[in-house]
Amino acid sequence: MNRRTIYIDESPIRFERWRKYLPSWLKRFLPSGGGNAEDHHGKAIFGFIVFLLSESIIFLSFIFTYVALRLTHSQHWLPPGISGPQLSTLVLINTVVLLSSSLIVQSAENALQHSRLNQFRWLWLLTIGMGSYFLIGQGIEWSKLDFGLSTGLVGSTFYLLTGFHSLHVLAGVIFMVTMLVRSFFPGNYHQGYFGVSAATLFWHFVDIVWVFLFSILYLWRD
């Protein structure tokens, strides 16, 4: 007898009426009402998306604060003798590596979906390496800057934004290392791969945040 676990839908919001209007790729991230154990993955991902939205609010508050301070202190933003963040080759390479890693991590998840475990491991490991490269590059850039955390608004805001983002990149790398280790447990992903999907979403999130930070920190010139 085929027994399937039934989950009771306790959500106060009826998402079913909205699902039919959404594209297929987005439906996988939304919970379906009640249903079987197979729906558990989508519900867990939905909960993780809510978590990422809360993280987005924190980043948005930092970004809006930076923009407001920059606009209201445009005349004295850079102290005398300070050049501020520069769009150097190192920053450009770091950015290309980080943004490219989104394609790699998505390919890794797709490989796992098609049960190509070895391909998943290699692509996952490559993403971890690219994330680590970004963190090292960020540290090198910090060491070469002509201002510190206490150098006026430019210093405090720059290190707050890039430091907070780097913490998220580091968390993503640790998250992916954990998933990579678990891939060597026999049958670990036979019942689902929520951790891999969540790590992939988290990585896309830190990449999107970096696009905004890169634009306001390096492309915004007075």
GROMACS .gro file of C-alpha atoms in nm:
model
  222
    1MET     CA    1   0.000   0.000   0.000
    2ASN     CA    2   0.136   0.332  -0.100
    3ARG     CA    3   0.121   0.560   0.202
    4ARG     CA    4   0.186   0.927   0.152
    5THR     CA    5   0.230   1.188   0.423
    6ILE     CA    6  -0.046   1.448   0.425
    7TYR     CA    7   0.037   1.802   0.531
    8ILE     CA    8  -0.243   2.026   0.651
    9ASP     CA    9  -0.238   2.372   0.497
   10GLU     CA   10  -0.250   2.616   0.787
   11SER     CA   11  -0.173   2.923   0.581
   12PRO     CA   12  -0.420   3.209   0.638
   13ILE     CA   13  -0.372   3.320   0.277
   14ARG     CA   14  -0.524   3.127  -0.013
   15PHE     CA   15  -0.250   3.123  -0.271
   16GLU     CA   16  -0.426   2.884  -0.507
   17ARG     CA   17  -0.630   3.156  -0.675
   18TRP     CA   18  -0.312   3.347  -0.758
   19ARG     CA   19  -0.094   3.055  -0.871
   20LYS     CA   20  -0.270   3.012  -1.205
   21TYR     CA   21  -0.171   3.364  -1.313
   22LEU     CA   22   0.199   3.310  -1.242
   23PRO     CA   23   0.469   3.171  -1.476
   24SER     CA   24   0.570   2.809  -1.423
   25TRP     CA   25   0.918   2.891  -1.291
   26LEU     CA   26   0.765   3.100  -1.013
   27LYS     CA   27   0.498   2.845  -0.915
   28ARG     CA   28   0.762   2.610  -0.777
   29PHE     CA   29   0.842   2.862  -0.504
   30LEU     CA   30   0.483   2.900  -0.386
   31PRO     CA   31   0.300   2.660  -0.160
   32SER     CA   32  -0.002   2.471  -0.282
   33GLY     CA   33  -0.302   2.434  -0.053
   34GLY     CA   34  -0.285   2.131   0.173
   35GLY     CA   35  -0.168   1.837  -0.034
   36ASN     CA   36   0.095   1.572  -0.021
   37ALA     CA   37   0.449   1.544   0.102
   38GLU     CA   38   0.572   1.638  -0.246
   39ASP     CA   39   0.445   1.992  -0.181
   40HIS     CA   40   0.668   2.028   0.125
   41HIS     CA   41   0.964   2.143  -0.086
   42GLY     CA   42   0.768   2.433  -0.233
   43LYS     CA   43   0.638   2.539   0.107
   44ALA     CA   44   0.984   2.531   0.261
   45ILE     CA   45   1.120   2.738  -0.027
   46PHE     CA   46   0.838   2.985   0.020
   47GLY     CA   47   0.936   3.025   0.385
   48PHE     CA   48   1.295   3.083   0.282
   49ILE     CA   49   1.186   3.349   0.033
   50VAL     CA   50   1.007   3.529   0.315
   51PHE     CA   51   1.333   3.520   0.509
   52LEU     CA   52   1.519   3.669   0.210
   53LEU     CA   53   1.258   3.943   0.184
   54SER     CA   54   1.327   4.037   0.545
   55GLU     CA   55   1.698   4.049   0.462
   56SER     CA   56   1.616   4.270   0.163
   57ILE     CA   57   1.451   4.523   0.393
   58ILE     CA   58   1.772   4.552   0.596
   59PHE     CA   59   1.983   4.606   0.284
   60LEU     CA   60   1.732   4.853   0.143
   61SER     CA   61   1.737   5.055   0.466
   62PHE     CA   62   2.119   5.070   0.446
   63ILE     CA   63   2.112   5.168   0.079
   64PHE     CA   64   1.848   5.438   0.127
   65THR     CA   65   2.045   5.577   0.422
   66TYR     CA   66   2.360   5.586   0.211
   67VAL     CA   67   2.183   5.766  -0.075
   68ALA     CA   68   2.023   6.018   0.162
   69LEU     CA   69   2.355   6.092   0.335
   70ARG     CA   70   2.535   6.120   0.003
   71LEU     CA   71   2.279   6.366  -0.134
   72THR     CA   72   2.268   6.580   0.180
   73HIS     CA   73   2.648   6.586   0.228
   74SER     CA   74   2.759   6.600  -0.135
   75GLN     CA   75   2.990   6.896  -0.074
   76HIS     CA   76   3.191   6.729   0.201
   77TRP     CA   77   3.146   6.361   0.119
   78LEU     CA   78   3.518   6.301   0.061
   79PRO     CA   79   3.756   6.447   0.323
   80PRO     CA   80   4.062   6.633   0.186
   81GLY     CA   81   4.320   6.393   0.043
   82ILE     CA   82   4.079   6.097   0.025
   83SER     CA   83   3.996   5.959  -0.320
   84GLY     CA   84   3.718   5.724  -0.204
   85PRO     CA   85   3.627   5.383  -0.355
   86GLN     CA   86   3.774   5.343  -0.701
   87LEU     CA   87   3.645   5.132  -0.989
   88SER     CA   88   3.967   4.935  -1.026
   89THR     CA   89   4.046   4.623  -1.227
   90LEU     CA   90   4.032   4.424  -0.905
   91VAL     CA   91   3.678   4.543  -0.832
   92LEU     CA   92   3.565   4.468  -1.188
   93ILE     CA   93   3.711   4.117  -1.185
   94ASN     CA   94   3.559   4.052  -0.843
   95THR     CA   95   3.219   4.165  -0.971
   96VAL     CA   96   3.236   3.951  -1.285
   97VAL     CA   97   3.337   3.645  -1.081
   98LEU     CA   98   3.057   3.691  -0.829
   99LEU     CA   99   2.784   3.754  -1.086
  100SER     CA  100   2.903   3.466  -1.306
  101SER     CA  101   2.880   3.232  -1.010
  102SER     CA  102   2.499   3.268  -1.020
  103LEU     CA  103   2.497   3.083  -1.353
  104ILE     CA  104   2.724   2.812  -1.213
  105VAL     CA  105   2.520   2.755  -0.898
  106GLN     CA  106   2.196   2.735  -1.098
  107SER     CA  107   2.359   2.481  -1.331
  108ALA     CA  108   2.463   2.280  -1.024
  109GLU     CA  109   2.107   2.269  -0.892
  110ASN     CA  110   1.978   2.169  -1.236
  111ALA     CA  111   2.233   1.887  -1.245
  112LEU     CA  112   2.111   1.759  -0.908
  113GLN     CA  113   1.751   1.775  -1.030
  114HIS     CA  114   1.851   1.540  -1.313
  115SER     CA  115   2.036   1.308  -1.071
  116ARG     CA  116   2.381   1.400  -1.209
  117LEU     CA  117   2.542   1.401  -0.867
  118ASN     CA  118   2.909   1.422  -0.974
  119GLN     CA  119   2.835   1.714  -1.206
  120PHE     CA  120   2.650   1.885  -0.921
  121ARG     CA  121   2.949   1.841  -0.691
  122TRP     CA  122   3.199   1.990  -0.937
  123LEU     CA  123   2.978   2.288  -1.025
  124TRP     CA  124   2.893   2.341  -0.658
  125LEU     CA  125   3.264   2.332  -0.569
  126LEU     CA  126   3.337   2.583  -0.847
  127THR     CA  127   3.074   2.819  -0.702
  128ILE     CA  128   3.232   2.787  -0.357
  129GLY     CA  129   3.570   2.872  -0.510
  130MET     CA  130   3.427   3.177  -0.689
  131GLY     CA  131   3.264   3.300  -0.368
  132SER     CA  132   3.590   3.253  -0.178
  133TYR     CA  133   3.776   3.441  -0.454
  134PHE     CA  134   3.534   3.733  -0.413
  135LEU     CA  135   3.593   3.745  -0.037
  136ILE     CA  136   3.971   3.742  -0.080
  137GLY     CA  137   3.946   4.013  -0.345
  138GLN     CA  138   3.729   4.220  -0.114
  139GLY     CA  139   3.989   4.193   0.160
  140ILE     CA  140   4.267   4.298  -0.080
  141GLU     CA  141   4.064   4.599  -0.190
  142TRP     CA  142   4.006   4.705   0.171
  143SER     CA  143   4.380   4.686   0.240
  144LYS     CA  144   4.456   4.921  -0.050
  145LEU     CA  145   4.200   5.192   0.028
  146ASP     CA  146   4.320   5.529   0.152
  147PHE     CA  147   4.043   5.556   0.412
  148GLY     CA  148   3.924   5.353   0.708
  149LEU     CA  149   3.604   5.289   0.901
  150SER     CA  150   3.642   5.613   1.097
  151THR     CA  151   3.709   5.833   0.792
  152GLY     CA  152   3.388   6.033   0.795
  153LEU     CA  153   3.066   5.923   0.631
  154VAL     CA  154   3.241   5.777   0.328
  155GLY     CA  155   3.436   5.533   0.545
  156SER     CA  156   3.157   5.427   0.781
  157THR     CA  157   2.900   5.375   0.506
  158PHE     CA  158   3.139   5.199   0.267
  159TYR     CA  159   3.263   4.947   0.522
  160LEU     CA  160   2.914   4.892   0.663
  161LEU     CA  161   2.767   4.813   0.322
  162THR     CA  162   3.053   4.602   0.186
  163GLY     CA  163   3.117   4.435   0.523
  164PHE     CA  164   2.753   4.337   0.573
  165HIS     CA  165   2.739   4.203   0.217
  166SER     CA  166   3.064   4.010   0.263
  167LEU     CA  167   2.918   3.846   0.575
  168HIS     CA  168   2.631   3.721   0.360
  169VAL     CA  169   2.874   3.592   0.095
  170LEU     CA  170   3.066   3.411   0.370
  171ALA     CA  171   2.742   3.264   0.506
  172GLY     CA  172   2.654   3.148   0.155
  173VAL     CA  173   2.993   2.979   0.113
  174ILE     CA  174   2.955   2.799   0.448
  175PHE     CA  175   2.600   2.701   0.352
  176MET     CA  176   2.722   2.552   0.023
  177VAL     CA  177   3.014   2.370   0.185
  178THR     CA  178   2.761   2.206   0.418
  179MET     CA  179   2.546   2.096   0.123
  180LEU     CA  180   2.853   1.965  -0.060
  181VAL     CA  181   2.956   1.752   0.239
  182ARG     CA  182   2.602   1.619   0.272
  183SER     CA  183   2.607   1.513  -0.095
  184PHE     CA  184   2.856   1.240   0.005
  185PHE     CA  185   2.607   1.085   0.250
  186PRO     CA  186   2.449   0.788   0.071
  187GLY     CA  187   2.096   0.869  -0.042
  188ASN     CA  188   2.098   1.211   0.123
  189TYR     CA  189   1.913   1.383  -0.162
  190HIS     CA  190   1.678   1.097  -0.252
  191GLN     CA  191   1.400   1.248  -0.039
  192GLY     CA  192   1.453   1.607  -0.152
  193TYR     CA  193   1.711   1.879  -0.186
  194PHE     CA  194   1.561   2.180  -0.009
  195GLY     CA  195   1.903   2.283   0.128
  196VAL     CA  196   2.051   2.302  -0.221
  197SER     CA  197   1.757   2.504  -0.354
  198ALA     CA  198   1.773   2.739  -0.055
  199ALA     CA  199   2.150   2.786  -0.095
  200THR     CA  200   2.100   2.859  -0.466
  201LEU     CA  201   1.836   3.122  -0.391
  202PHE     CA  202   2.055   3.274  -0.123
  203TRP     CA  203   2.343   3.300  -0.369
  204HIS     CA  204   2.124   3.472  -0.629
  205PHE     CA  205   2.018   3.710  -0.352
  206VAL     CA  206   2.373   3.814  -0.257
  207ASP     CA  207   2.453   3.865  -0.627
  208ILE     CA  208   2.151   4.091  -0.680
  209VAL     CA  209   2.240   4.293  -0.370
  210TRP     CA  210   2.593   4.337  -0.501
  211VAL     CA  211   2.460   4.488  -0.827
  212PHE     CA  212   2.296   4.766  -0.624
  213LEU     CA  213   2.601   4.816  -0.399
  214PHE     CA  214   2.838   4.820  -0.696
  215SER     CA  215   2.623   5.085  -0.866
  216ILE     CA  216   2.606   5.327  -0.574
  217LEU     CA  217   2.959   5.274  -0.440
  218TYR     CA  218   3.167   5.261  -0.759
  219LEU     CA  219   2.959   5.405  -1.044
  220TRP     CA  220   2.811   5.705  -0.863
  221ARG     CA  221   3.060   5.984  -0.915
  222ASP     CA  222   3.017   6.349  -0.807
   0.00000   0.00000   0.00000
